[in-house]
Structures are given as structure tokens and as C-alpha cells.
PDB file of C-alpha atoms in Angstrom:
ATOM      1  CA  MET A   1      -0.094   0.214   0.236  1.00  0.00           C
ATOM      2  CA  SER A   2       1.357   3.466  -1.488  1.00  0.00           C
ATOM      3  CA  THR A   3       2.134   5.630   1.276  1.00  0.00           C
ATOM      4  CA  ALA A   4       0.513   8.490   0.092  1.00  0.00           C
ATOM      5  CA  VAL A   5      -2.831   6.793   0.240  1.00  0.00           C
ATOM      6  CA  LEU A   6      -1.526   6.316   4.240  1.00  0.00           C
ATOM      7  CA  ASN A   7      -0.476  10.042   4.682  1.00  0.00           C
ATOM      8  CA  LYS A   8      -4.236  11.768   3.967  1.00  0.00           C
ATOM      9  CA  PRO A   9      -4.771  14.240   5.480  1.00  0.00           C
ATOM     10  CA  LYS A  10      -8.191  14.394   8.179  1.00  0.00           C
ATOM     11  CA  GLY A  11      -9.631  17.386   6.683  1.00  0.00           C
ATOM     12  CA  GLY A  12     -11.748  16.149   3.544  1.00  0.00           C
ATOM     13  CA  THR A  13     -15.190  14.820   3.448  1.00  0.00           C
ATOM     14  CA  ALA A  14     -16.766  12.400   6.037  1.00  0.00           C
ATOM     15  CA  ALA A  15     -16.484   9.677   2.813  1.00  0.00           C
ATOM     16  CA  GLY A  16     -13.121  10.925   2.166  1.00  0.00           C
ATOM     17  CA  ASN A  17     -11.745  10.320   5.879  1.00  0.00           C
ATOM     18  CA  ALA A  18     -13.706   7.148   6.205  1.00  0.00           C
ATOM     19  CA  ALA A  19     -11.945   5.561   2.951  1.00  0.00           C
ATOM     20  CA  ALA A  20      -8.775   6.903   3.902  1.00  0.00           C
ATOM     21  CA  THR A  21      -9.502   5.339   7.180  1.00  0.00           C
ATOM     22  CA  ALA A  22     -10.424   1.976   6.497  1.00  0.00           C
ATOM     23  CA  ALA A  23      -7.382   2.169   4.024  1.00  0.00           C
ATOM     24  CA  LEU A  24      -5.301   2.542   7.606  1.00  0.00           C
ATOM     25  CA  VAL A  25      -7.142  -0.940   8.555  1.00  0.00           C
ATOM     26  CA  GLU A  26      -6.493  -2.781   5.974  1.00  0.00           C
ATOM     27  CA  SER A  27      -3.033  -1.925   6.061  1.00  0.00           C
ATOM     28  CA  LEU A  28      -2.697  -2.916   9.595  1.00  0.00           C
ATOM     29  CA  GLU A  29      -4.857  -5.954   9.198  1.00  0.00           C
ATOM     30  CA  SER A  30      -2.067  -6.798   5.791  1.00  0.00           C
ATOM     31  CA  ALA A  31       0.701  -6.531   8.232  1.00  0.00           C
ATOM     32  CA  LEU A  32      -0.853  -7.873  11.277  1.00  0.00           C
ATOM     33  CA  GLY A  33      -1.040 -11.114   8.712  1.00  0.00           C
ATOM     34  CA  GLY A  34       2.187 -10.951   6.912  1.00  0.00           C
ATOM     35  CA  LEU A  35       3.980 -10.926  10.511  1.00  0.00           C
ATOM     36  CA  ILE A  36       2.264 -13.953  12.051  1.00  0.00           C
ATOM     37  CA  GLU A  37       2.735 -15.263   8.507  1.00  0.00           C
ATOM     38  CA  GLU A  38       6.487 -14.352   8.464  1.00  0.00           C
ATOM     39  CA  HIS A  39       6.629 -15.679  12.959  1.00  0.00           C
ATOM     40  CA  GLU A  40       4.732 -18.600  11.949  1.00  0.00           C
ATOM     41  CA  ARG A  41       7.698 -19.652   8.881  1.00  0.00           C
ATOM     42  CA  LEU A  42      10.378 -18.679  11.660  1.00  0.00           C
ATOM     43  CA  THR A  43       8.679 -21.372  14.115  1.00  0.00           C
ATOM     44  CA  GLU A  44       8.797 -23.735  12.136  1.00  0.00           C
ATOM     45  CA  LEU A  45      12.854 -22.423  11.179  1.00  0.00           C
ATOM     46  CA  ALA A  46      13.931 -22.826  14.524  1.00  0.00           C
ATOM     47  CA  ARG A  47      12.333 -26.753  14.304  1.00  0.00           C
ATOM     48  CA  ALA A  48      14.279 -27.067  11.109  1.00  0.00           C
ATOM     49  CA  GLN A  49      17.463 -25.752  13.254  1.00  0.00           C
ATOM     50  CA  ARG A  50      16.702 -27.939  16.115  1.00  0.00           C
ATOM     51  CA  ALA A  51      17.013 -31.313  13.734  1.00  0.00           C
ATOM     52  CA  ALA A  52      20.137 -29.763  12.097  1.00  0.00           C
ATOM     53  CA  ILE A  53      21.503 -29.725  15.822  1.00  0.00           C
ATOM     54  CA  ALA A  54      20.645 -33.141  16.743  1.00  0.00           C
ATOM     55  CA  ALA A  55      21.871 -34.069  13.662  1.00  0.00           C
ATOM     56  CA  ALA A  56      25.425 -32.260  13.329  1.00  0.00           C
ATOM     57  CA  ASP A  57      24.322 -31.041   9.958  1.00  0.00           C
ATOM     58  CA  ALA A  58      26.693 -27.865   9.208  1.00  0.00           C
ATOM     59  CA  ALA A  59      25.024 -27.394   6.211  1.00  0.00           C
ATOM     60  CA  ALA A  60      21.228 -27.192   7.176  1.00  0.00           C
ATOM     61  CA  LEU A  61      22.704 -24.921   9.966  1.00  0.00           C
ATOM     62  CA  GLU A  62      24.165 -21.851   7.606  1.00  0.00           C
ATOM     63  CA  ARG A  63      21.763 -22.853   5.199  1.00  0.00           C
ATOM     64  CA  VAL A  64      18.603 -21.893   8.460  1.00  0.00           C
ATOM     65  CA  ALA A  65      20.818 -19.253   9.427  1.00  0.00           C
ATOM     66  CA  ARG A  66      20.540 -17.458   5.600  1.00  0.00           C
ATOM     67  CA  GLU A  67      16.799 -18.213   5.981  1.00  0.00           C
ATOM     68  CA  GLN A  68      16.358 -16.947   9.345  1.00  0.00           C
ATOM     69  CA  ARG A  69      18.157 -13.539   8.373  1.00  0.00           C
ATOM     70  CA  GLU A  70      16.225 -13.606   5.061  1.00  0.00           C
ATOM     71  CA  ARG A  71      12.590 -13.604   7.468  1.00  0.00           C
ATOM     72  CA  MET A  72      14.371 -10.852   9.901  1.00  0.00           C
ATOM     73  CA  GLN A  73      14.283  -8.496   7.291  1.00  0.00           C
ATOM     74  CA  ALA A  74      10.826  -9.206   5.848  1.00  0.00           C
ATOM     75  CA  ILE A  75       9.546  -9.131   9.800  1.00  0.00           C
ATOM     76  CA  ALA A  76      11.066  -5.364   9.893  1.00  0.00           C
ATOM     77  CA  ALA A  77       9.116  -4.004   6.856  1.00  0.00           C
ATOM     78  CA  LEU A  78       6.358  -5.719   8.066  1.00  0.00           C
ATOM     79  CA  ASP A  79       6.486  -4.369  11.707  1.00  0.00           C
ATOM     80  CA  ALA A  80       7.097  -0.827   9.796  1.00  0.00           C
ATOM     81  CA  ARG A  81       4.022  -0.960   7.774  1.00  0.00           C
ATOM     82  CA  ARG A  82       2.409  -1.975  11.512  1.00  0.00           C
ATOM     83  CA  HIS A  83       4.180   0.651  13.040  1.00  0.00           C
ATOM     84  CA  GLU A  84       3.098   3.417  10.362  1.00  0.00           C
ATOM     85  CA  ALA A  85      -0.858   2.352   9.693  1.00  0.00           C
ATOM     86  CA  ALA A  86      -0.713   2.027  14.332  1.00  0.00           C
ATOM     87  CA  ALA A  87       0.161   5.612  14.830  1.00  0.00           C
ATOM     88  CA  GLN A  88      -1.499   7.129  11.998  1.00  0.00           C
ATOM     89  CA  LEU A  89      -4.644   5.222  13.433  1.00  0.00           C
ATOM     90  CA  ALA A  90      -4.182   6.474  16.999  1.00  0.00           C
ATOM     91  CA  ALA A  91      -3.621   9.426  16.315  1.00  0.00           C
ATOM     92  CA  ARG A  92      -7.361   9.466  14.252  1.00  0.00           C
ATOM     93  CA  TYR A  93      -8.776   7.396  17.105  1.00  0.00           C
ATOM     94  CA  GLY A  94      -7.487   9.478  19.669  1.00  0.00           C
ATOM     95  CA  VAL A  95      -5.298   6.712  21.155  1.00  0.00           C
ATOM     96  CA  ALA A  96      -3.011   8.379  23.304  1.00  0.00           C
ATOM     97  CA  ARG A  97       0.755   6.664  22.299  1.00  0.00           C
ATOM     98  CA  GLN A  98       2.523   4.032  24.923  1.00  0.00           C
ATOM     99  CA  GLY A  99       6.087   3.219  25.028  1.00  0.00           C
ATOM    100  CA  ALA A 100       7.308   2.320  21.958  1.00  0.00           C
ATOM    101  CA  GLY A 101       3.868   2.926  19.369  1.00  0.00           C
ATOM    102  CA  PRO A 102      -0.298   2.366  20.685  1.00  0.00           C
ATOM    103  CA  THR A 103      -1.025  -0.906  20.586  1.00  0.00           C
ATOM    104  CA  VAL A 104      -2.458  -3.056  18.570  1.00  0.00           C
ATOM    105  CA  THR A 105      -5.394  -3.451  21.027  1.00  0.00           C
ATOM    106  CA  ALA A 106      -5.802  -0.033  22.073  1.00  0.00           C
ATOM    107  CA  ILE A 107      -6.385   0.993  18.477  1.00  0.00           C
ATOM    108  CA  ALA A 108      -9.046  -1.559  18.523  1.00  0.00           C
ATOM    109  CA  ALA A 109     -10.711  -0.845  21.504  1.00  0.00           C
ATOM    110  CA  ALA A 110     -11.188   2.790  20.300  1.00  0.00           C
ATOM    111  CA  MET A 111     -12.620   1.958  16.698  1.00  0.00           C
ATOM    112  CA  PRO A 112     -16.547   2.509  16.957  1.00  0.00           C
ATOM    113  CA  GLY A 113     -18.849  -0.243  16.748  1.00  0.00           C
ATOM    114  CA  SER A 114     -17.416  -4.011  16.125  1.00  0.00           C
ATOM    115  CA  GLY A 115     -14.461  -2.662  13.453  1.00  0.00           C
ATOM    116  CA  GLY A 116     -11.918  -3.615  16.095  1.00  0.00           C
ATOM    117  CA  ASP A 117     -13.041  -7.157  16.496  1.00  0.00           C
ATOM    118  CA  ARG A 118     -10.632  -8.607  13.629  1.00  0.00           C
ATOM    119  CA  LEU A 119      -7.793  -5.975  14.686  1.00  0.00           C
ATOM    120  CA  ARG A 120      -7.482  -7.951  18.009  1.00  0.00           C
ATOM    121  CA  LEU A 121      -8.339 -11.281  16.384  1.00  0.00           C
ATOM    122  CA  LEU A 122      -4.804 -10.427  14.813  1.00  0.00           C
ATOM    123  CA  ALA A 123      -2.923  -9.227  17.923  1.00  0.00           C
ATOM    124  CA  ASP A 124      -3.948 -12.092  19.747  1.00  0.00           C
ATOM    125  CA  ARG A 125      -2.402 -14.699  17.040  1.00  0.00           C
ATOM    126  CA  LEU A 126       0.458 -12.820  16.576  1.00  0.00           C
ATOM    127  CA  ARG A 127       0.730 -12.537  20.581  1.00  0.00           C
ATOM    128  CA  GLY A 128      -0.189 -16.107  20.288  1.00  0.00           C
ATOM    129  CA  THR A 129       2.256 -17.334  17.513  1.00  0.00           C
ATOM    130  CA  LEU A 130       5.738 -15.173  19.092  1.00  0.00           C
ATOM    131  CA  ARG A 131       4.743 -17.325  22.297  1.00  0.00           C
ATOM    132  CA  THR A 132       5.055 -20.206  20.091  1.00  0.00           C
ATOM    133  CA  LEU A 133       7.852 -19.195  18.991  1.00  0.00           C
ATOM    134  CA  GLN A 134       9.794 -18.139  21.450  1.00  0.00           C
ATOM    135  CA  ARG A 135       9.251 -21.494  23.885  1.00  0.00           C
ATOM    136  CA  GLU A 136      11.351 -22.944  20.665  1.00  0.00           C
ATOM    137  CA  HIS A 137      13.838 -21.028  20.609  1.00  0.00           C
ATOM    138  CA  GLU A 138      13.916 -21.279  24.274  1.00  0.00           C
ATOM    139  CA  VAL A 139      14.100 -25.542  23.086  1.00  0.00           C
ATOM    140  CA  VAL A 140      16.869 -24.637  20.480  1.00  0.00           C
ATOM    141  CA  ARG A 141      19.227 -22.713  23.062  1.00  0.00           C
ATOM    142  CA  ALA A 142      18.385 -25.425  25.400  1.00  0.00           C
ATOM    143  CA  ALA A 143      19.727 -28.580  22.520  1.00  0.00           C
ATOM    144  CA  ALA A 144      23.111 -25.524  21.182  1.00  0.00           C
ATOM    145  CA  GLU A 145      23.750 -25.497  25.457  1.00  0.00           C
ATOM    146  CA  THR A 146      23.937 -29.271  25.430  1.00  0.00           C
ATOM    147  CA  VAL A 147      26.174 -30.065  22.818  1.00  0.00           C
ATOM    148  CA  PHE A 148      28.016 -27.133  23.646  1.00  0.00           C
ATOM    149  CA  ALA A 149      28.842 -28.945  26.738  1.00  0.00           C
ATOM    150  CA  HIS A 150      29.075 -32.022  25.018  1.00  0.00           C
ATOM    151  CA  ILE A 151      32.445 -30.476  22.968  1.00  0.00           C
ATOM    152  CA  ASP A 152      33.585 -29.144  26.092  1.00  0.00           C
ATOM    153  CA  GLY A 153      33.786 -31.905  28.194  1.00  0.00           C
ATOM    154  CA  LEU A 154      34.773 -33.983  24.966  1.00  0.00           C
ATOM    155  CA  MET A 155      38.165 -31.484  24.725  1.00  0.00           C
ATOM    156  CA  GLN A 156      38.736 -31.219  28.432  1.00  0.00           C
ATOM    157  CA  GLN A 157      39.455 -35.099  28.042  1.00  0.00           C
ATOM    158  CA  LEU A 158      41.583 -34.401  25.213  1.00  0.00           C
ATOM    159  CA  SER A 159      43.802 -32.365  26.812  1.00  0.00           C
ATOM    160  CA  ARG A 160      44.474 -34.311  29.361  1.00  0.00           C
ATOM    161  CA  ARG A 161      45.094 -37.300  27.146  1.00  0.00           C
ATOM    162  CA  LEU A 162      47.667 -35.075  25.702  1.00  0.00           C
ATOM    163  CA  SER A 163      49.206 -33.479  27.769  1.00  0.00           C
ATOM    164  CA  GLN A 164      52.325 -35.173  28.597  1.00  0.00           C
ATOM    165  CA  THR A 165      52.923 -33.269  31.738  1.00  0.00           C
ATOM    166  CA  GLY A 166      49.026 -33.514  32.809  1.00  0.00           C
ATOM    167  CA  THR A 167      50.444 -29.663  34.890  1.00  0.00           C
ATOM    168  CA  TYR A 168      46.891 -28.528  34.534  1.00  0.00           C
ATOM    169  CA  THR A 169      43.498 -30.434  34.040  1.00  0.00           C
ATOM    170  CA  ARG A 170      40.694 -28.059  33.226  1.00  0.00           C
ATOM    171  CA  PRO A 171      41.443 -24.548  32.010  1.00  0.00           C
ATOM    172  CA  GLY A 172      43.625 -22.208  34.468  1.00  0.00           C
ATOM    173  CA  ALA A 173      43.256 -25.354  37.768  1.00  0.00           C
ATOM    174  CA  ARG A 174      46.515 -26.834  38.184  1.00  0.00           C
ATOM    175  CA  ALA A 175      46.887 -30.731  38.745  1.00  0.00           C
ATOM    176  CA  PRO A 176      48.245 -32.287  42.163  1.00  0.00           C
ATOM    177  CA  ALA A 177      51.379 -32.598  41.718  1.00  0.00           C
ATOM    178  CA  VAL A 178      52.859 -35.649  38.983  1.00  0.00           C
ATOM    179  CA  ASN A 179      55.742 -37.354  39.215  1.00  0.00           C
ATOM    180  CA  LEU A 180      57.655 -36.712  35.964  1.00  0.00           C
ATOM    181  CA  ALA A 181      60.129 -39.207  34.696  1.00  0.00           C
ATOM    182  CA  SER A 182      62.031 -36.112  32.268  1.00  0.00           C
ATOM    183  CA  ALA A 183      66.356 -36.398  31.899  1.00  0.00           C
ATOM    184  CA  ILE A 184      68.388 -33.896  30.343  1.00  0.00           C
ATOM    185  CA  ASP A 185      71.449 -34.555  28.584  1.00  0.00           C
ATOM    186  CA  LEU A 186      74.703 -32.703  30.603  1.00  0.00           C
ATOM    187  CA  THR A 187      77.366 -34.371  28.785  1.00  0.00           C
ATOM    188  CA  SER A 188      76.813 -33.267  25.174  1.00  0.00           C
TER     189      SER A 188
END
């Protein structure tokens, strides 16, 4: 949707104002729908990321990371659209600014009649999608931490096995005294 329609001034005919408001509502609904879709894709990618971690598939992890970056760029663009439409609707309905901007729920509550019902439903659905995504990211983080802890344990074991002197056990900690069998040739 063009910003020329979104930035239409308040003045003009009632029909013109109603059409401009309807265009803003449509833009906000479209942005919210897009945000829901993109966050659902991110949730699927988080599941794919977890599977790639479990399979230790570096190529799959790279693909997932690339797709996640693309989804985040799309989300940023949609969020800018959402923010712009929400700010203009808030001004039309006299909704006070809250934090970074007016909330969709506050705008929906200020709309006459049942006009805000669809916005409320979309906002609730987006919140639910974000909660699901957050849970998936927590699972991925736990899986990654488990893998890293395992690798760290393997590295410590390898370090102890390869350390001929056995001077250090874990990083920075001195090992108990070790009798070293060593000799220096003083005759040559």
C-alpha cells in the first residue's frame, strides 16, 4: 500500500475520511497477517534448526541461518508498515501513545462498533505465534547448550590425554603434583 494513501490528511469529506481510515485499517490488518505468517515460518525454521543441531548438520544450520535472516528482514519491513498504520489510526481515534507507540489492542478498543474485532483477533493470534516461537527458541538454545557442553567435555578429555606433563587439568586449575620422568643430557 502506498504511503500517499496512508498519509492522507484528516480534513476532507466524511466519505473521504472513512475511505482513508478503511485503507489504514486494511494496511494494519495486512501487516499483522504478514507478521503472523513470517513468525510462523520462523517457528518452522527453529524446528529445522533443532533437527540440524541434533544431526550435527553444519550445512543445514547454515541454510536455516540464511533463511532466518531473510525472514527477519521481511519482519522488519512488515513491522515498519504496522507501526506507520498504527500511528496514523491512533491519531484518528485519539489513542494515547504507549511506550514505542500505540498498541493494536488500544486502537481496536477505540474503534466504533465491532470495527476493531478483526484487529483484536489478529493481535491475539500474533501474540500466540510469538509465544510459540519463543518456546521453540528456548528448546533450540537448550539443545545448543547441551551440544556445546558435550564438545567442551570432549575437548577437556582430549587435552588431558594429550598433555604429557599433566600440569593442568581444566583451564587455569593446577593438577596435583605429578612425578615426571624426565632427563637432561648434560654431557653434550
